[in-house]
CSV table of C-alpha atoms and ligand atoms in Angstrom, one decimal:
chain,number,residue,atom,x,y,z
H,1,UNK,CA,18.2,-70.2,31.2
H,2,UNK,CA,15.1,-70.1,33.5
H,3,UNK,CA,15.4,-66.7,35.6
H,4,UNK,CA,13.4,-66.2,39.0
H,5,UNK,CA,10.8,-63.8,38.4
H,6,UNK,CA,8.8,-62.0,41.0
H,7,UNK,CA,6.0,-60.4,39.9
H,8,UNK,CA,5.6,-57.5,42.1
H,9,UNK,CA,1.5,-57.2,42.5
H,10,UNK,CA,0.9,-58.7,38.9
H,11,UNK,CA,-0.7,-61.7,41.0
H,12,UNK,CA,-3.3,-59.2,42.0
H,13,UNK,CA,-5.0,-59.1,38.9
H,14,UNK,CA,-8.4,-58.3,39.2
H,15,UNK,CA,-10.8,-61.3,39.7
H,16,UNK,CA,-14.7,-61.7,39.7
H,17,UNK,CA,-17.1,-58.7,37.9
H,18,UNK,CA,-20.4,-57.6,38.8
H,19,UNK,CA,-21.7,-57.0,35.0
H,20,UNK,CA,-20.7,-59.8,32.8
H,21,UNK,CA,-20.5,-63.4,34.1
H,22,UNK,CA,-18.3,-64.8,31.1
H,23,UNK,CA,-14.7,-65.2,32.4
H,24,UNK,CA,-13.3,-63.5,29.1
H,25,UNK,CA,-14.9,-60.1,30.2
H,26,UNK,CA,-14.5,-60.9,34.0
H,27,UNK,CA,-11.4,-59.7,33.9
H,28,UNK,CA,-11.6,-56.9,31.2
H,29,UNK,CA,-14.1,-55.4,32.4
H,30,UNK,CA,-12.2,-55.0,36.4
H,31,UNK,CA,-15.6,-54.0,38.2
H,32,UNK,CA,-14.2,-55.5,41.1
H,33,UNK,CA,-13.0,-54.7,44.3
H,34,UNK,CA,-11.3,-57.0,47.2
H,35,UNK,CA,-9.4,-56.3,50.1
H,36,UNK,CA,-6.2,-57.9,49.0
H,37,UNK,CA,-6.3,-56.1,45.6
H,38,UNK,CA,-3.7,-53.4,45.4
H,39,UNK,CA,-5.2,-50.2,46.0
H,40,UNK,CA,-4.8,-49.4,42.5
H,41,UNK,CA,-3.3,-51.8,39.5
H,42,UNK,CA,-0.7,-49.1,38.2
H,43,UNK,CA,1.1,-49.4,41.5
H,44,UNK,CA,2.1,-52.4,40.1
H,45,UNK,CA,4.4,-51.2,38.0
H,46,UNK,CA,5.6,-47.6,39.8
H,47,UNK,CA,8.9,-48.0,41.0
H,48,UNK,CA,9.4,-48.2,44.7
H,49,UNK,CA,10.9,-45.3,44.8
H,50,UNK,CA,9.5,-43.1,42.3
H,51,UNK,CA,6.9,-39.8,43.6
H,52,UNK,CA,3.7,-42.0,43.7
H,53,UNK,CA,1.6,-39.6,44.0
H,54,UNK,CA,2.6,-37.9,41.0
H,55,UNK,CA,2.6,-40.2,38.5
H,56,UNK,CA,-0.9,-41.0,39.6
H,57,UNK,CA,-2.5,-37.6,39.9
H,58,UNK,CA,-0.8,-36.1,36.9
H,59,UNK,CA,-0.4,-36.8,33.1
H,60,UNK,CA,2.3,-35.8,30.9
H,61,UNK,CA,-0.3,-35.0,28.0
H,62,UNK,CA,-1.0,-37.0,24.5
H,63,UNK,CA,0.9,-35.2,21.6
H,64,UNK,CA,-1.7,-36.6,19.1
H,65,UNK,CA,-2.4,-34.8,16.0
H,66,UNK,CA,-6.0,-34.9,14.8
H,67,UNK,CA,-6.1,-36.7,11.3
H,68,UNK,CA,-8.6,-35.0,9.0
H,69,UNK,CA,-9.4,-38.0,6.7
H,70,UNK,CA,-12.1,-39.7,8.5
H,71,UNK,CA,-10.8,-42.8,7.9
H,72,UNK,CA,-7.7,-42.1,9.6
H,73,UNK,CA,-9.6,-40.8,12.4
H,74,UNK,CA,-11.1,-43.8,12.5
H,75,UNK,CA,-8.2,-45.7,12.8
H,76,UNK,CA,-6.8,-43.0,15.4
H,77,UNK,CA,-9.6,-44.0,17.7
H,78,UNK,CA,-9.6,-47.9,17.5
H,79,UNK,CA,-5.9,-47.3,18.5
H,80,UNK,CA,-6.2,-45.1,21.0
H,81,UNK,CA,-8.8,-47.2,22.8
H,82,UNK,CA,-6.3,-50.1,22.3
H,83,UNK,CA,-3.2,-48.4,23.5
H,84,UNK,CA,-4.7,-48.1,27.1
H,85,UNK,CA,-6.2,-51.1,26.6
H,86,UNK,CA,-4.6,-54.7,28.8
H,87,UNK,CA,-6.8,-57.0,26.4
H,88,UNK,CA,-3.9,-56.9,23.6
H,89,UNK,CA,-1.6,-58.8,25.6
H,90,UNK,CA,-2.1,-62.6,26.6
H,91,UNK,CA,-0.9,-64.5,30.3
H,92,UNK,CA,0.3,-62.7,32.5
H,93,UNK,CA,0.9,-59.1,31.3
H,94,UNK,CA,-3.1,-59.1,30.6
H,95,UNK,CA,-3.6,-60.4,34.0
H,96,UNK,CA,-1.4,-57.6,35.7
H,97,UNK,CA,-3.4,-55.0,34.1
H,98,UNK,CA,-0.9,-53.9,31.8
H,99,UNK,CA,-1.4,-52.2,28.7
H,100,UNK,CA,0.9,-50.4,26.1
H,101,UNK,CA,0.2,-46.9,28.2
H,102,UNK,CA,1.6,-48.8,31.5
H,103,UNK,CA,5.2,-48.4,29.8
H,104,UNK,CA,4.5,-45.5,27.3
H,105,UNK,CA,3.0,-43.1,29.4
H,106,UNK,CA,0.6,-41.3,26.9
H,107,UNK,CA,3.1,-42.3,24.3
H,108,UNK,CA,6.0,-41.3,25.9
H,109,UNK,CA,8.9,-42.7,27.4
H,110,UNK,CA,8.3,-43.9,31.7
H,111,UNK,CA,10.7,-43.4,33.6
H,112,UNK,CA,8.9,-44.6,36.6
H,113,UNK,CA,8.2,-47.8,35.2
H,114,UNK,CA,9.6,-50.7,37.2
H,115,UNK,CA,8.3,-54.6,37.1
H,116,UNK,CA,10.5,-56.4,39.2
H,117,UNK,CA,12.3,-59.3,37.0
H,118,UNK,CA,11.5,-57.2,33.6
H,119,UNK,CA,13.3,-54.1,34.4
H,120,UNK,CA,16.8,-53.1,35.4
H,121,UNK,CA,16.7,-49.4,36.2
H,122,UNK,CA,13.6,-47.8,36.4
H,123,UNK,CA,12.2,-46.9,33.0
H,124,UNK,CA,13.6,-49.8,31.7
H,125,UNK,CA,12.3,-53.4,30.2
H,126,UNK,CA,13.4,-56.2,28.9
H,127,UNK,CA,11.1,-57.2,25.9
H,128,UNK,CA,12.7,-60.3,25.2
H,129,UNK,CA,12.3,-61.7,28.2
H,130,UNK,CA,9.8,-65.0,29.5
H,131,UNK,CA,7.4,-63.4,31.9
H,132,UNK,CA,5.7,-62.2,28.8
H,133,UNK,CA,6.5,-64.3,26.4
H,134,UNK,CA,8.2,-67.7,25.4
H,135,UNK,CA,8.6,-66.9,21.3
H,136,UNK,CA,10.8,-63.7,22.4
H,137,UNK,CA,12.8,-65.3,25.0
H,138,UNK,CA,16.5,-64.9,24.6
H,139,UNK,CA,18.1,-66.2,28.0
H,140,UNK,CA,20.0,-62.8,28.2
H,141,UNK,CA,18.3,-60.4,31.1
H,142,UNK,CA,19.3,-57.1,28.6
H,143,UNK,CA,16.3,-54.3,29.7
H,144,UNK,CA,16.4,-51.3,27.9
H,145,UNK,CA,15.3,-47.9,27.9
H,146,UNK,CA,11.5,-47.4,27.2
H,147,UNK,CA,11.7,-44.9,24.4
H,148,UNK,CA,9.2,-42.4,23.6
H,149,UNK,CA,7.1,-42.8,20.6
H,150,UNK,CA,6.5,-39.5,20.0
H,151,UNK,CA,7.6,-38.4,16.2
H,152,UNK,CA,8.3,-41.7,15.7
H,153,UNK,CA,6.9,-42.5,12.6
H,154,UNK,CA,9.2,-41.3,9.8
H,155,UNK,CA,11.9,-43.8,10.8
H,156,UNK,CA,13.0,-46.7,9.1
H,157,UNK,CA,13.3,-49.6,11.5
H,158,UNK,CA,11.7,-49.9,14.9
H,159,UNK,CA,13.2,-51.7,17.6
H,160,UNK,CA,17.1,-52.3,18.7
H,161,UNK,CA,16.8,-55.8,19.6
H,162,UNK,CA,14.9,-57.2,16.8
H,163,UNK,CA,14.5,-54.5,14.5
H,164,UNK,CA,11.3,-54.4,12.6
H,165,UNK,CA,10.8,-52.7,9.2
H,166,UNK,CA,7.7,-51.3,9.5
H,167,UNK,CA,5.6,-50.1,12.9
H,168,UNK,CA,2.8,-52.3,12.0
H,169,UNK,CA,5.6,-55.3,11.6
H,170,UNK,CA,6.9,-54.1,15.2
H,171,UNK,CA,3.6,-53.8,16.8
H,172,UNK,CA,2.0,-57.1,15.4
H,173,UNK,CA,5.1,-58.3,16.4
H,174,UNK,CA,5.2,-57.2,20.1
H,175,UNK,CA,1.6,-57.7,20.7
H,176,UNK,CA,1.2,-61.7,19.5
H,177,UNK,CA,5.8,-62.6,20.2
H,178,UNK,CA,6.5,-60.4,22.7
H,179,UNK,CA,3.7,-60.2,25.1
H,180,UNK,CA,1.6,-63.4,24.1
H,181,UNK,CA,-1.4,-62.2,23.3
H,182,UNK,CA,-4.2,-63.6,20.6
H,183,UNK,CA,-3.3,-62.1,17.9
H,184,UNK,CA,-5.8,-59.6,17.8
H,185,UNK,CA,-8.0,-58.3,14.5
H,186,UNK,CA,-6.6,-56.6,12.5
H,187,UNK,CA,-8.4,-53.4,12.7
H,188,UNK,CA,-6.7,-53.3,16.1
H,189,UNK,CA,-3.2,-53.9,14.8
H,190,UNK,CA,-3.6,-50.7,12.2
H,191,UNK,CA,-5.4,-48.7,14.6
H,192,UNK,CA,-2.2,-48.8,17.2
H,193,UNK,CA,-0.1,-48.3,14.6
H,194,UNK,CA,-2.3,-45.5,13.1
H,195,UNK,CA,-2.2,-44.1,16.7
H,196,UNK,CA,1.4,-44.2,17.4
H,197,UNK,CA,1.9,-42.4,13.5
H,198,UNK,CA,-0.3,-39.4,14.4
H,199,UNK,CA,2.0,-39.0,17.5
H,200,UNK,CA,3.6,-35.7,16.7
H,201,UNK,CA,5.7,-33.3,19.0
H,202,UNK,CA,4.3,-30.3,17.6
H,203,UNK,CA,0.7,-31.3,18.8
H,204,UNK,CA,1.8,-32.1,22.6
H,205,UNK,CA,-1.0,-31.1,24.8
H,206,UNK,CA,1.0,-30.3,27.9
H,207,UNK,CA,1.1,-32.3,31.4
H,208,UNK,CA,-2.3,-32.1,33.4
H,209,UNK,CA,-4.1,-33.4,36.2
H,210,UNK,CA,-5.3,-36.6,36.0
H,211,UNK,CA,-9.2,-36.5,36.8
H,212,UNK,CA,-12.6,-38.3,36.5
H,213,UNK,CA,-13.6,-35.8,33.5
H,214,UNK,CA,-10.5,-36.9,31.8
H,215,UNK,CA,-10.8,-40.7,32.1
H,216,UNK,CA,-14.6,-40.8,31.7
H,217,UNK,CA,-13.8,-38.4,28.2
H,218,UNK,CA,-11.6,-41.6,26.8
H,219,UNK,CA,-14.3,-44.0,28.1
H,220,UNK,CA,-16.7,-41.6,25.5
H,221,UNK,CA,-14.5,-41.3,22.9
H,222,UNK,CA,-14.3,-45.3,23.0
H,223,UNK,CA,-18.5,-45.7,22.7
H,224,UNK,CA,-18.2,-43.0,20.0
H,225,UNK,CA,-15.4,-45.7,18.1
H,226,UNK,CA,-18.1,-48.4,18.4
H,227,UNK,CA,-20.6,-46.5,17.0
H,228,UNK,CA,-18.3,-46.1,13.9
H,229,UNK,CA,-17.6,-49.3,13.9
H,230,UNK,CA,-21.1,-50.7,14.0
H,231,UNK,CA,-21.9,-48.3,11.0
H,232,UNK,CA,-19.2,-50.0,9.3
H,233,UNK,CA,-20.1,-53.4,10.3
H,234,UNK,CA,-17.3,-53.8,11.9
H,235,UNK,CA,-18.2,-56.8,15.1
H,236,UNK,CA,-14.6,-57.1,16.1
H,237,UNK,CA,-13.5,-54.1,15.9
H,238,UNK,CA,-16.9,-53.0,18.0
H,239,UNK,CA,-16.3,-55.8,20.6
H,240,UNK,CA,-12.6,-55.1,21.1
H,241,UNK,CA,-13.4,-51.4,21.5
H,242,UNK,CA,-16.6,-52.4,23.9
H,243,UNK,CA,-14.5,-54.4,26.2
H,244,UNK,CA,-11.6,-51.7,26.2
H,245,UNK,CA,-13.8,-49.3,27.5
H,246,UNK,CA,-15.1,-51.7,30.5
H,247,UNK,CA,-11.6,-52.1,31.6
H,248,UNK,CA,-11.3,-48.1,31.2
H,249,UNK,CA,-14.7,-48.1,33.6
H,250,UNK,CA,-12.8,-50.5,35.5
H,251,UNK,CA,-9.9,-48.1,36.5
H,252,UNK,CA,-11.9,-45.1,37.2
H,253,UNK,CA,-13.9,-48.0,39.8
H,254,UNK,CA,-10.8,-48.4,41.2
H,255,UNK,CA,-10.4,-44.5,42.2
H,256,UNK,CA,-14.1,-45.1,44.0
H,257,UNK,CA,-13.3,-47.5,46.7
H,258,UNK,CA,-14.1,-47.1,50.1
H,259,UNK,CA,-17.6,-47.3,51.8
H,260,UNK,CA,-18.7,-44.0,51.7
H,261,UNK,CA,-18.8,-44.3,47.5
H,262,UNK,CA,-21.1,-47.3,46.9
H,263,UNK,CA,-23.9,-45.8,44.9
H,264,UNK,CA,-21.2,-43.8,42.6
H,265,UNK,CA,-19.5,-47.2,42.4
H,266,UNK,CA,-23.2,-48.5,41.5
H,267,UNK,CA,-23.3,-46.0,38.5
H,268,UNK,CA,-20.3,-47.0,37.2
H,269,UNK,CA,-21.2,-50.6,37.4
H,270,UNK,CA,-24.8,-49.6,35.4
H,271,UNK,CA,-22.8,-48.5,32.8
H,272,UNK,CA,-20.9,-51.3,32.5
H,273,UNK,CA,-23.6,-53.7,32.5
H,274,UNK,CA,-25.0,-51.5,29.5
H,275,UNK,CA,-21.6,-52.0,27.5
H,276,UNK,CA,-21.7,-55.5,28.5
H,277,UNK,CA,-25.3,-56.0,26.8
H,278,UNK,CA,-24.4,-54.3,24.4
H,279,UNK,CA,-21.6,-56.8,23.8
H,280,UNK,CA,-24.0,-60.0,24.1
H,281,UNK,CA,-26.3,-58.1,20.9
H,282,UNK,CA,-23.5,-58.0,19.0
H,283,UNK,CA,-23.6,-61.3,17.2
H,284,UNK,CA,-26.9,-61.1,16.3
H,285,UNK,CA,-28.7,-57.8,17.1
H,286,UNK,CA,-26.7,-54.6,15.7
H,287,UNK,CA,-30.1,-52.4,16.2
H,288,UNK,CA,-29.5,-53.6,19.8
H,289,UNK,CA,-26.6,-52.5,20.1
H,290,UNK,CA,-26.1,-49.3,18.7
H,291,UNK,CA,-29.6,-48.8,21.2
H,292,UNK,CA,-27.6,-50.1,24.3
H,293,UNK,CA,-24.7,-47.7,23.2
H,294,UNK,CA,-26.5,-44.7,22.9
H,295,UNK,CA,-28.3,-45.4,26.4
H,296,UNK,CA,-24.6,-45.7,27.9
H,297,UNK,CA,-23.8,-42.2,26.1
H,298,UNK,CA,-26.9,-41.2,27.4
H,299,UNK,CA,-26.1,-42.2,30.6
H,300,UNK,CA,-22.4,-40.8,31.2
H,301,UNK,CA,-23.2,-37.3,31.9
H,302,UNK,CA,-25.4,-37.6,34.7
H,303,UNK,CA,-23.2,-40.6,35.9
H,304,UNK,CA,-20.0,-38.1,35.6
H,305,UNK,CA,-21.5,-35.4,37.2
H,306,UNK,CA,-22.2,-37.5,40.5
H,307,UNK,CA,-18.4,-39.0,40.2
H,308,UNK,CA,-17.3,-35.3,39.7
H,309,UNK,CA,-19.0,-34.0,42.8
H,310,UNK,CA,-17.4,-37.3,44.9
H,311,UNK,CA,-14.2,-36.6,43.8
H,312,UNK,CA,-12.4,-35.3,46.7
H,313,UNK,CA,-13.3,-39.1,48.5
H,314,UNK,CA,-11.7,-40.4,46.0
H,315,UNK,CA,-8.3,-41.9,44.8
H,316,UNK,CA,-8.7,-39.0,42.5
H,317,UNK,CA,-8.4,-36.3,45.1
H,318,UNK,CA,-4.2,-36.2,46.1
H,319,UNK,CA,-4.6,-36.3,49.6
H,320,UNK,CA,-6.7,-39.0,49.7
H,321,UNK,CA,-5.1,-40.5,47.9
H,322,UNK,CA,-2.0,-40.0,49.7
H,323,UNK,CA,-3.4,-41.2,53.3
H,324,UNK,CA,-4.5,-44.4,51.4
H,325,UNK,CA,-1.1,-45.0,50.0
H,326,UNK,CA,0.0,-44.5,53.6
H,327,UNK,CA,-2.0,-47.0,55.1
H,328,UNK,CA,-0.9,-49.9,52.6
H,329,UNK,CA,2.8,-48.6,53.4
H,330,UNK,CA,3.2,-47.2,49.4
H,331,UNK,CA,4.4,-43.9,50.8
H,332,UNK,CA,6.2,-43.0,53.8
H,333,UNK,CA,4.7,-41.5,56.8
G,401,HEC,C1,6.8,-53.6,29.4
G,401,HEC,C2,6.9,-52.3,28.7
G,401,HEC,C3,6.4,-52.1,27.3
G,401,HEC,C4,5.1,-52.3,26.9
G,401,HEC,C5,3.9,-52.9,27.7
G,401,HEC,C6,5.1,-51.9,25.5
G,401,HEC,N1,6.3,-51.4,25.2
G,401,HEC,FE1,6.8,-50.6,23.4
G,401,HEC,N2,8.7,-50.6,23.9
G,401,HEC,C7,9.2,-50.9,25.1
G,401,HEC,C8,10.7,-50.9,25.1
G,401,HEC,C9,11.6,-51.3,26.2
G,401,HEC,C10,11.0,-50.6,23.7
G,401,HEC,C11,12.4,-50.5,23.1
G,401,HEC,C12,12.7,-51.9,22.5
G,401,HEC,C13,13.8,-52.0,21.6
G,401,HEC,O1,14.5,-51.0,21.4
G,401,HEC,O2,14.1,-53.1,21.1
G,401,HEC,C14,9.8,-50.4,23.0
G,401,HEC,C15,9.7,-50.0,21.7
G,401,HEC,C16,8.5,-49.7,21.1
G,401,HEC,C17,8.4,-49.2,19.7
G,401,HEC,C18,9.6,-48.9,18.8
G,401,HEC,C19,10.1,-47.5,19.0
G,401,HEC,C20,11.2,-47.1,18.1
G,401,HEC,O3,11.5,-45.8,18.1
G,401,HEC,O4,11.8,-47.9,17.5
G,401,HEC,C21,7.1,-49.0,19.4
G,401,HEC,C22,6.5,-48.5,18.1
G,401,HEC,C23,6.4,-49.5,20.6
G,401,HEC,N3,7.3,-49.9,21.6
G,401,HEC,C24,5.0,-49.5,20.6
G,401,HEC,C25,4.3,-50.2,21.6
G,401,HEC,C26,2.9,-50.6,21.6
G,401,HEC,C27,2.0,-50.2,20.4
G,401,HEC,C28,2.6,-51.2,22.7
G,401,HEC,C29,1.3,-51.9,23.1
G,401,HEC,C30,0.9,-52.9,22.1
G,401,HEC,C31,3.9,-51.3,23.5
G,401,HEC,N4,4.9,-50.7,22.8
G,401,HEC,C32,3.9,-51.9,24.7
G,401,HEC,C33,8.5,-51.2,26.3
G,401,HEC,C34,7.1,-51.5,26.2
């Protein structure tokens, strides 16, 4: 059975970039902004009638316990990076902007979450259906609950609909089946599934604002991941995390538009260029590399402190936020 989808905003996606001409990156990286793009790409995904504003001012808090091997930690990292990251999927759930975090809202469950012709109630999706992939199709439009994954780790199968033995079986298997994507290295694959493990009620960090600090913090944490991976010789692992954290740049870009932020857009778009040189040494040039990273470390904090002191023109700041989701009819007057 071929159902009608409409893809509410996925069509959107993000097109063009102003640091990496390669098409691959074009999109991961998101430095882009165009009239007709949707204001921000989570909206995508927010049901219609679900408090907007909210959702996209406030977080419900990681749970994530910190591991104390450092290989674990490592691992913890790569899949951290990778959890918010849209790269894992292929066609068009890549293309939307959506990532593992767009339905597990810092690992937990969404009930916000609403994709037209995926979902039946809000918080709902069907992952057997084709607008993500054609291996999982089953004909049947049967969304389900998104669950939390929060203290999920001890069970013994994962999944209702096809239930997987193992969480790296279910992830590997939702990542390359479900949503079409490449499958991606391996390092990836354990990382998510090291992330999702360390997931533990008792280490919830409580709901909080969602803010520049916050966002640029993960984009760190990612460039600190590629410095372990470099030291570890680990190219894919390093590129995967490099281009997760351009499309993490990406969104906080998003939260700058408007004339009146250019030049904090401009630093944002520095930094991405650094990360995206950073990518073109990594074939060849490691010492290039880790030197690019470091300059983009080096670089955050003044960078920050300029986006910190915009924020209130931003899409961070709630009410502007809310007269921009007025003007594009995303709230009511
Ligand atoms: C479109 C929304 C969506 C996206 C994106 C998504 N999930 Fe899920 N996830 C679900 C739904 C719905 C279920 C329940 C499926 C079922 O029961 O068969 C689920 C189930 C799971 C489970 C099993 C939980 C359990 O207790 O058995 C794990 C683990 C999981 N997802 C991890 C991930 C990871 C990792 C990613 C990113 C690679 C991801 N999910 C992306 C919607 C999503």
């Amino acid at each position: 059975m071929t159902r009608r989808v409409v893809l509410a905003g996925l069509s959107l996606a993000v097109s063009g970039c102003l640091s990496d001409p390669t098409p691959d990156s074009a999109s991961a990286s998101g430095l882009s902004v165009s009239a007709e793009q949707a204001l921000l790409t989570e909206l995508a995904w927010i049901a219609p009638d679900a408090d907007k504003l909210r959702i996209l001012t406030q977080s419900p808090g990681e749970c994530l316990r910190s591991p104390t091997k450092s290989e674990d930690a490592y691992l913890v990292e790569v899949g951290r990076a990778a959890f918010s990251s849209p790269l894992l999927f292929g066609g068009q759930a890549a293309r939307g902007g959506l990532s593992c975090a767009s339905c597990h809202r810092d690992g937990h469950d969404n009930s916000a979450f609403f994709l037209a012709g995926l979902s039946g109630a809000p918080g709902t999706a069907d992952v057997t259906s084709s607008l993500f992939s054609k291996v999982r199709e089953d004909g049947v439009f049967n969304p389900v609950p998104i669950p939390s994954l929060v203290g999920i780790a001890g069970k013994d199968a994962f999944g209702a609909h096809a239930p997987a033995p193992s969480l790296h079986a279910f992830i590997a298997s939702a990542v390359t089946d479900e949503f079409q994507g490449a499958p991606p290295p391996d390092i990836v694959l354990r990382g998510l599934e090291a992330y999702v493990a360390w997931l533990d009620p008792a280490a919830c960090s409580g709901a909080a604002p969602r803010n520049v600090r916050r966002d640029m913090a993960d984009v760190a944490r990612a460039l600190t991941a590629v410095g372990q991976a470099l030291r570890r010789g680990d190219e894919a692992a390093a590129d995967f995390l490099l281009v997760s954290a351009q499309s993490a740049l990406g969104r906080i870009h998003e939260r700058f538009a408007g004339p009146d932020l250019a030049p904090q857009r401009e630093g944002l778009e520095s930094l991405a260029g650094k990360l995206a040189a950073a990518r073109s040494a990594l074939s060849g040039d490691a010492i290039s590399t880790a030197n690019q990273i470091e300059s983009a470390i080096a670089a955050m904090d003044l960078v920050l402190s300029d986006l910190n002191a915009h924020r209130r023109l931003s899409l961070y700041d709630i009410d502007r936020l809310e007269a921009a989701l007025k003007t594009i009819g995303e709230v009511k007057e």
